[in-house]
Short mmCIF file of C-alpha atoms and ligand atoms in Angstrom, two decimals:
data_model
loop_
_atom_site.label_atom_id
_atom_site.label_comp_id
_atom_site.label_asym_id
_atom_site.label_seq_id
_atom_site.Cartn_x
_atom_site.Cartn_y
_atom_site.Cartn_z
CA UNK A 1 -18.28 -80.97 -130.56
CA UNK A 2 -15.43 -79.51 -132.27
CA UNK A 3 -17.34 -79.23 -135.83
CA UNK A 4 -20.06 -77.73 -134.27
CA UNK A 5 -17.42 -74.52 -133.15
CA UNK A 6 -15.79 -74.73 -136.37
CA UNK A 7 -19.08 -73.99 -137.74
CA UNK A 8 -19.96 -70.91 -135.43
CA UNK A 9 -16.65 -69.34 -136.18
CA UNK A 10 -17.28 -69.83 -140.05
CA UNK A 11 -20.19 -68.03 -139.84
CA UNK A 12 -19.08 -65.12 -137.33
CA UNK A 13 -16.22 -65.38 -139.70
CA UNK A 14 -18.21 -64.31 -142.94
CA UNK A 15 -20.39 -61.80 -141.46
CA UNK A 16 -17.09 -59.60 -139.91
CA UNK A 17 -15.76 -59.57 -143.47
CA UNK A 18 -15.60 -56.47 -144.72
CA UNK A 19 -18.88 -55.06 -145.93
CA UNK A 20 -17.65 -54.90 -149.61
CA UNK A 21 -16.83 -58.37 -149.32
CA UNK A 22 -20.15 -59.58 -148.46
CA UNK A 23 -21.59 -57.26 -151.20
CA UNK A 24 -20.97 -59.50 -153.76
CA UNK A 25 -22.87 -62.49 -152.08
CA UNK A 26 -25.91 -59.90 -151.61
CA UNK A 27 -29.44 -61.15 -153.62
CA UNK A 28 -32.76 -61.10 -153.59
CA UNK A 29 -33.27 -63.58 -156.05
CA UNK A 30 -34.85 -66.43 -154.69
CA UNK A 31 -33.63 -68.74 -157.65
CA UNK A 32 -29.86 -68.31 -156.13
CA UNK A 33 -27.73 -70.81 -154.12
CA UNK A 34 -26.07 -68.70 -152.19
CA UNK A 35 -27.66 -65.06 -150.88
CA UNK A 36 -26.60 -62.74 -148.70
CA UNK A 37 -29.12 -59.76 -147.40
CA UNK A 38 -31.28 -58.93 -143.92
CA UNK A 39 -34.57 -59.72 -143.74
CA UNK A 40 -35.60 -61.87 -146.67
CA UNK A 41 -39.34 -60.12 -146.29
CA UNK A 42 -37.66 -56.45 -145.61
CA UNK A 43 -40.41 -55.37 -148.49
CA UNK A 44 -43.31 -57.21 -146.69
CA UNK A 45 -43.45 -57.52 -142.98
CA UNK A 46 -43.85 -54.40 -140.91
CA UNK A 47 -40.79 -54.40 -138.82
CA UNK A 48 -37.26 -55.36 -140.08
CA UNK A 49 -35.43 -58.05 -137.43
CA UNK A 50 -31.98 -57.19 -136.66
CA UNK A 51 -30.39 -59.91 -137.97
CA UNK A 52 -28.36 -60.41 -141.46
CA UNK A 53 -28.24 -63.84 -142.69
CA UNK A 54 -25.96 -66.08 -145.25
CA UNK A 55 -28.03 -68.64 -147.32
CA UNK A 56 -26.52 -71.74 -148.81
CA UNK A 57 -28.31 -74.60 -151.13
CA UNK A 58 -25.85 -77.16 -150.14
CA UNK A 59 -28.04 -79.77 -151.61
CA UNK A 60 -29.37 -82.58 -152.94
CA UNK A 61 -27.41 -81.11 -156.03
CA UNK A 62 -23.79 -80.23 -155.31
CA UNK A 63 -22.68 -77.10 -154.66
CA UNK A 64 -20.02 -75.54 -157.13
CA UNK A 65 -17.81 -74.52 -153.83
CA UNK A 66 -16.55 -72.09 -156.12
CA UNK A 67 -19.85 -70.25 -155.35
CA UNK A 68 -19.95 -70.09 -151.67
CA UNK A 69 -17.55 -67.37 -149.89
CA UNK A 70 -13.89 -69.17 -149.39
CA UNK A 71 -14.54 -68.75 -145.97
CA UNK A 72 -17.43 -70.63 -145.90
CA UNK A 73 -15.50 -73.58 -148.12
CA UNK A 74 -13.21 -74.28 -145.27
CA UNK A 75 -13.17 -78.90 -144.91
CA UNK A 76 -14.99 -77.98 -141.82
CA UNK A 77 -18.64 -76.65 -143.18
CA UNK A 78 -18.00 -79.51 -145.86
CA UNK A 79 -17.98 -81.97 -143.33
CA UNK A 80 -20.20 -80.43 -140.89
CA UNK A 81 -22.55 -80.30 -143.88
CA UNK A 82 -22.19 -84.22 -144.84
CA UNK A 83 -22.74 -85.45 -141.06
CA UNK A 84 -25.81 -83.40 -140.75
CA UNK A 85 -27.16 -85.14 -143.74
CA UNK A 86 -26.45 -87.98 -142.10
CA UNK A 87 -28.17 -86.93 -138.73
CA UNK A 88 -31.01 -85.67 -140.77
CA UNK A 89 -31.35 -89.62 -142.43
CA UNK A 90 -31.40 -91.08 -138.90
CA UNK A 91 -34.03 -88.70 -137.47
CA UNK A 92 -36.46 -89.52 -140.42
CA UNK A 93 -36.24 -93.11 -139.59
CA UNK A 94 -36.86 -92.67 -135.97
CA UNK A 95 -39.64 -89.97 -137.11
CA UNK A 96 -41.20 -92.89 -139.88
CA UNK A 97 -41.36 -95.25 -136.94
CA UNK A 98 -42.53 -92.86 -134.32
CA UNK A 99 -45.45 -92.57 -137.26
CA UNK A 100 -45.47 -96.32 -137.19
CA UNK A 101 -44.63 -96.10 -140.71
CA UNK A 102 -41.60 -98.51 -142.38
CA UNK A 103 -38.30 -96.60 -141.15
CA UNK A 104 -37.59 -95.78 -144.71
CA UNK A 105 -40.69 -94.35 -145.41
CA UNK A 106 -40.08 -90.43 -144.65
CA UNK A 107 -36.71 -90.74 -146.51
CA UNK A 108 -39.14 -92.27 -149.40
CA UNK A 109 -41.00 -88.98 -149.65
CA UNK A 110 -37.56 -87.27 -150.26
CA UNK A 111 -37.53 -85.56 -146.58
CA UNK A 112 -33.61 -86.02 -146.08
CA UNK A 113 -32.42 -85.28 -149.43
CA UNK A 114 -30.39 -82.50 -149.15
CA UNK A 115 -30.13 -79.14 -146.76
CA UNK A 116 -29.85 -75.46 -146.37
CA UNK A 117 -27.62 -73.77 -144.39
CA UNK A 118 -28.58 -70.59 -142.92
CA UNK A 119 -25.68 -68.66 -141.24
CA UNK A 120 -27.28 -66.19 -139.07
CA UNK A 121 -25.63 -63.07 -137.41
CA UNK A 122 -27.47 -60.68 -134.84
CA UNK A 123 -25.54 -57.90 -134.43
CA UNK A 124 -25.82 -56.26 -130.76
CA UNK A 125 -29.01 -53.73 -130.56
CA UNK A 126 -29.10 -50.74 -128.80
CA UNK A 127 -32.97 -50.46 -128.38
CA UNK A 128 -33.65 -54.25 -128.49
CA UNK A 129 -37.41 -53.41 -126.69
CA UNK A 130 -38.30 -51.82 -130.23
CA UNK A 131 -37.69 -55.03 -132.76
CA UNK A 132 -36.71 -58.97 -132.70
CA UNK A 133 -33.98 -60.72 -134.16
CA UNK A 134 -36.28 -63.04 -135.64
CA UNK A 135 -40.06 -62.68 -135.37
CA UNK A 136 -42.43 -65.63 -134.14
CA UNK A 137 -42.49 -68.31 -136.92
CA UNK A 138 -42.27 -71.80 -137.77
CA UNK A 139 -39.93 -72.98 -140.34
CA UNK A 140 -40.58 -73.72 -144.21
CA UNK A 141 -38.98 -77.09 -143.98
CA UNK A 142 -39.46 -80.75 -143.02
CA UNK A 143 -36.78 -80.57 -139.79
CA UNK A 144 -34.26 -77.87 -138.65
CA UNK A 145 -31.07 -78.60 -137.02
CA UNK A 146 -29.78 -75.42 -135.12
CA UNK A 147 -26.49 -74.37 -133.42
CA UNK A 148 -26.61 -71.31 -131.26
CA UNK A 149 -24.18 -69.35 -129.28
CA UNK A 150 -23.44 -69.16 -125.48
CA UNK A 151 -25.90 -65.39 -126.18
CA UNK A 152 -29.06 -66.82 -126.14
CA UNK A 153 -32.57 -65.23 -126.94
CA UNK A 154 -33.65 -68.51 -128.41
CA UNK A 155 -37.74 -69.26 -127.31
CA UNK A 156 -40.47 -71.59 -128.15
CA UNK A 157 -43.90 -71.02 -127.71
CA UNK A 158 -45.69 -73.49 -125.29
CA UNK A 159 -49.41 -73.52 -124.55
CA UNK A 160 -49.18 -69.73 -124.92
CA UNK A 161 -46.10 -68.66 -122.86
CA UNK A 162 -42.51 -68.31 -124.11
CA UNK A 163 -39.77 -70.23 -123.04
CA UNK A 164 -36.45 -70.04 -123.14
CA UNK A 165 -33.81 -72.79 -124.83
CA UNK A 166 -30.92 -71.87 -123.10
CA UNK A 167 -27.54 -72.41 -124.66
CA UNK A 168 -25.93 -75.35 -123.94
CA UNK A 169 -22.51 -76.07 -125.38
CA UNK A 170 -22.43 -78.27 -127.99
CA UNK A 171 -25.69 -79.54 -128.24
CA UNK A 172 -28.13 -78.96 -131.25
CA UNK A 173 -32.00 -77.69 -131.04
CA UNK A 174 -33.88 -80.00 -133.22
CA UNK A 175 -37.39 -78.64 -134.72
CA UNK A 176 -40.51 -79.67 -136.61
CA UNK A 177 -40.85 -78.01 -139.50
CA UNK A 178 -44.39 -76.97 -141.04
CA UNK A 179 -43.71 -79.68 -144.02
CA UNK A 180 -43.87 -82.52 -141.43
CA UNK A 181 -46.72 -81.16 -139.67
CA UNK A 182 -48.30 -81.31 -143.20
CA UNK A 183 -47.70 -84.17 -144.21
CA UNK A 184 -47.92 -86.03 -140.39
CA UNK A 185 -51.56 -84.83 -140.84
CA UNK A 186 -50.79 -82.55 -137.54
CA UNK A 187 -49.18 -86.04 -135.99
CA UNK A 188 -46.18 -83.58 -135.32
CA UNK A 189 -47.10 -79.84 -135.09
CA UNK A 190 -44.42 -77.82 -135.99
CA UNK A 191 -42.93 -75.55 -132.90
CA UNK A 192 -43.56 -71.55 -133.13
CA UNK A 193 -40.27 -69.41 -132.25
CA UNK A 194 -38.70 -66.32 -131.95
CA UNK A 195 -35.05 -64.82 -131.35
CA UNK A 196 -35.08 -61.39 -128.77
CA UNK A 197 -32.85 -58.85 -130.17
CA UNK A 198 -30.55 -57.99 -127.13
CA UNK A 199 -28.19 -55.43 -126.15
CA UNK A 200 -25.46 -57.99 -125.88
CA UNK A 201 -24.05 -59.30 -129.18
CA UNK A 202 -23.01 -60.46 -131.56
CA UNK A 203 -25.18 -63.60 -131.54
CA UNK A 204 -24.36 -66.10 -134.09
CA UNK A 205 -26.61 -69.37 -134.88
CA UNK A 206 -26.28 -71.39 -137.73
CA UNK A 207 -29.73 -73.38 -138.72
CA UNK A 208 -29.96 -76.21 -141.37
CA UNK A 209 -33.17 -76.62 -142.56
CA UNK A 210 -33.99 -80.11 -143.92
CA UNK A 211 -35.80 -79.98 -146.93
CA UNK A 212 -35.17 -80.47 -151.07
CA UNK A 213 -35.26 -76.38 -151.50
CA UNK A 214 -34.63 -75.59 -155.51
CA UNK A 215 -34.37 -79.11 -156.62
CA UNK A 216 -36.85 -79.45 -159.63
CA UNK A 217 -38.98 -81.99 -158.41
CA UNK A 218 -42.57 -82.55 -159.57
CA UNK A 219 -43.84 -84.52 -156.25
CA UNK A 220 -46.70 -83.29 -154.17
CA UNK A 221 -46.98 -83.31 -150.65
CA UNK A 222 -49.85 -84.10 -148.92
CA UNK A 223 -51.14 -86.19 -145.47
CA UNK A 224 -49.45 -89.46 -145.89
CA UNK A 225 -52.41 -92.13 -146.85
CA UNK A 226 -51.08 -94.73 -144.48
CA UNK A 227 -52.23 -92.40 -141.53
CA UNK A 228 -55.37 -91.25 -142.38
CA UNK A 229 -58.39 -93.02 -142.32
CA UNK A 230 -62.63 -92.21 -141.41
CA UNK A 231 -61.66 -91.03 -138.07
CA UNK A 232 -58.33 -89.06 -138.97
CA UNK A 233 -59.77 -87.56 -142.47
CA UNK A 234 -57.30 -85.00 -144.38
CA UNK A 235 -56.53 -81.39 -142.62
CA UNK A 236 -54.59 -80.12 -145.51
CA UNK A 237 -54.47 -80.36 -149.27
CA UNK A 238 -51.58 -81.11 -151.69
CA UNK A 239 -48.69 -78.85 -152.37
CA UNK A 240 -45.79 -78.79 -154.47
CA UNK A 241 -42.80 -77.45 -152.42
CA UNK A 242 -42.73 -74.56 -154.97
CA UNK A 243 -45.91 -73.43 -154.13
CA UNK A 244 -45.48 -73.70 -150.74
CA UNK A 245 -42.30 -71.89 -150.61
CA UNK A 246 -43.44 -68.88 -152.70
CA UNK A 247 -46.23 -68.75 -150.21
CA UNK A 248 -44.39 -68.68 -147.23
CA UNK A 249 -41.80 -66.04 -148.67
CA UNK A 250 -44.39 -64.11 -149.98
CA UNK A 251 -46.47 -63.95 -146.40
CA UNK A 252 -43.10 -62.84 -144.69
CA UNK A 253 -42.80 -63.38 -141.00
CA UNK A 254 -45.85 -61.79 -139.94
CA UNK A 255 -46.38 -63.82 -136.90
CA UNK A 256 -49.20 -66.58 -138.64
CA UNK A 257 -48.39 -70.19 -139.24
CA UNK A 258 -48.04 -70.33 -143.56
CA UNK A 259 -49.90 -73.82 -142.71
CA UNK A 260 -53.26 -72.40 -142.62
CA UNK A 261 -53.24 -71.32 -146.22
CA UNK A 262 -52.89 -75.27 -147.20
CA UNK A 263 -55.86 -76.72 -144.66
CA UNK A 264 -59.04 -77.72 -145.83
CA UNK A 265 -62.39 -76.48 -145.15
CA UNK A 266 -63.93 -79.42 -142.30
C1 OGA B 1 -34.40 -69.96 -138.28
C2 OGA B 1 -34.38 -69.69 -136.82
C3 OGA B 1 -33.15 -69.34 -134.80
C4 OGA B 1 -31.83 -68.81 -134.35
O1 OGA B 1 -33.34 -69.90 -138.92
O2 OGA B 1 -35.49 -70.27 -138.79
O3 OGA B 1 -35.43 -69.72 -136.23
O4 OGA B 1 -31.47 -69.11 -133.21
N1 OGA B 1 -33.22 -69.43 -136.22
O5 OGA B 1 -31.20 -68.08 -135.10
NI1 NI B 2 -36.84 -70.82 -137.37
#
């Protein structure tokens, strides 16, 4: 319990720095560890979100800590950072035998090794009926761990409606990400959401997505062979996580699942 504040007041901590502060974290370079900026598709999508967001590789390669803002190097978010990599390692094995795959097997495919950290910060929005904090999407990762605030505005979509995930102290909102609906062959379908921007603020979550981001890896990801067979045939075609990152950048969040680009013609 207590890591998980420590966390939300590291990140609520970082964004109420001074604006020249946080200037010198700012990037758009996609090739960067650590980025600071709003919007990472501000250039794409049609409607900016009102949110700002802190990005941190923290692995499978170590971090310099000398690059991540010395309030974000605290023995806390190091720690908080370690134990979700642990998490992350147990989920896969319950996730490899939910498959009824060998425990090991999603951890094989590189799934747990290593994490982003996304420190997000929604500032409180006077017209919230005109934007979102973060439009509908599904995340660009094999599983997302998330910590939200006592705010709320958190919602999943469910057979067309949207519901809410209210806060609840402590506790962590787990998600598919698109990767393991790829590679589940649709087993697990990754879960659409959305933030509402809101007049009360500021909300601060902080979402680790699960996933080897920027580690220069030549393996392809496709439906795992051990689950398909004549009547469970291939839905989607090989990527590398390159290409499947600079696609889902590149589309922006404009509402469609980045999954559809990768299926096969039946
Ligand atoms: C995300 C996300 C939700 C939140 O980082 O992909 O959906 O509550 N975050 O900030
Ligand atoms: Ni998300």
């Amino acid at each position: 319990m207590k890591v998980v504040e420590e966390m939300v007041m590291a990140a609520r901590g970082f964004h109420e720095l001074p604006q020249e502060v946080k200037a010198k974290y700012y990037t758009r370079d996609v090739m960067k560890k650590v980025k600071y900026g709003s919007n990472f598709d501000l250039y794409k999508s049609k409607y900016a979100n009102w949110r700002d967001t802190l990005f941190c590789v923290m692995g499978p390669e170590p971090l310099d800590p000398q690059e991540l803002p010395p309030i974000w190097r605290s023995d806390e978010t190091m720690e908080y950072s370690r134990q979700l990599q642990v998490l992350g390692k147990h989920l896969f094995q319950l996730l490899s035998e939910a498959l009824g795959l060998k425990h090991d097997h999603l951890e094989g495919m590189d799934c747990a090794k290593g994490h982003l950290i996304l420190s997000h910060y929604y500032p409180a929005c006077p017209e919230p009926e005109l934007t979102m904090g973060t439009t509908r999407h599904s995340d660009p990762d094999f599983l997302t761990i998330l910590i939200q605030d006592q705010i709320g505005g958190l919602q999943v979509l469910n057979q067309n409606e949207w519901i809410d995930v209210p806060p609840v102290p402590g506790a962590l909102v787990v998600n598919i990400g698109d990767l393991l609906q790829l590679i589940s062959n649709d087993k697990f379908k990754s879960v659409e959401h959305r933030v509402l921007a809101n007049h009360r603020g500021p909300r601060v979550s902080v979402a680790c997505f699960l996933t080897p981001h920027l580690y220069p890896t030549t393996r392809v990801y496709g439906p795992i062979k051990e689950l398909l067979s004549q009547n469970n045939p291939p839905v989607y075609r090989e990527t590398s996580l390159q290409d499947f990152v600079a696609h889902y950048n590149n589309k922006g969040l404009d509402g469609k699942s980045a999954l559809a680009y990768f299926k096969l013609l039946q």
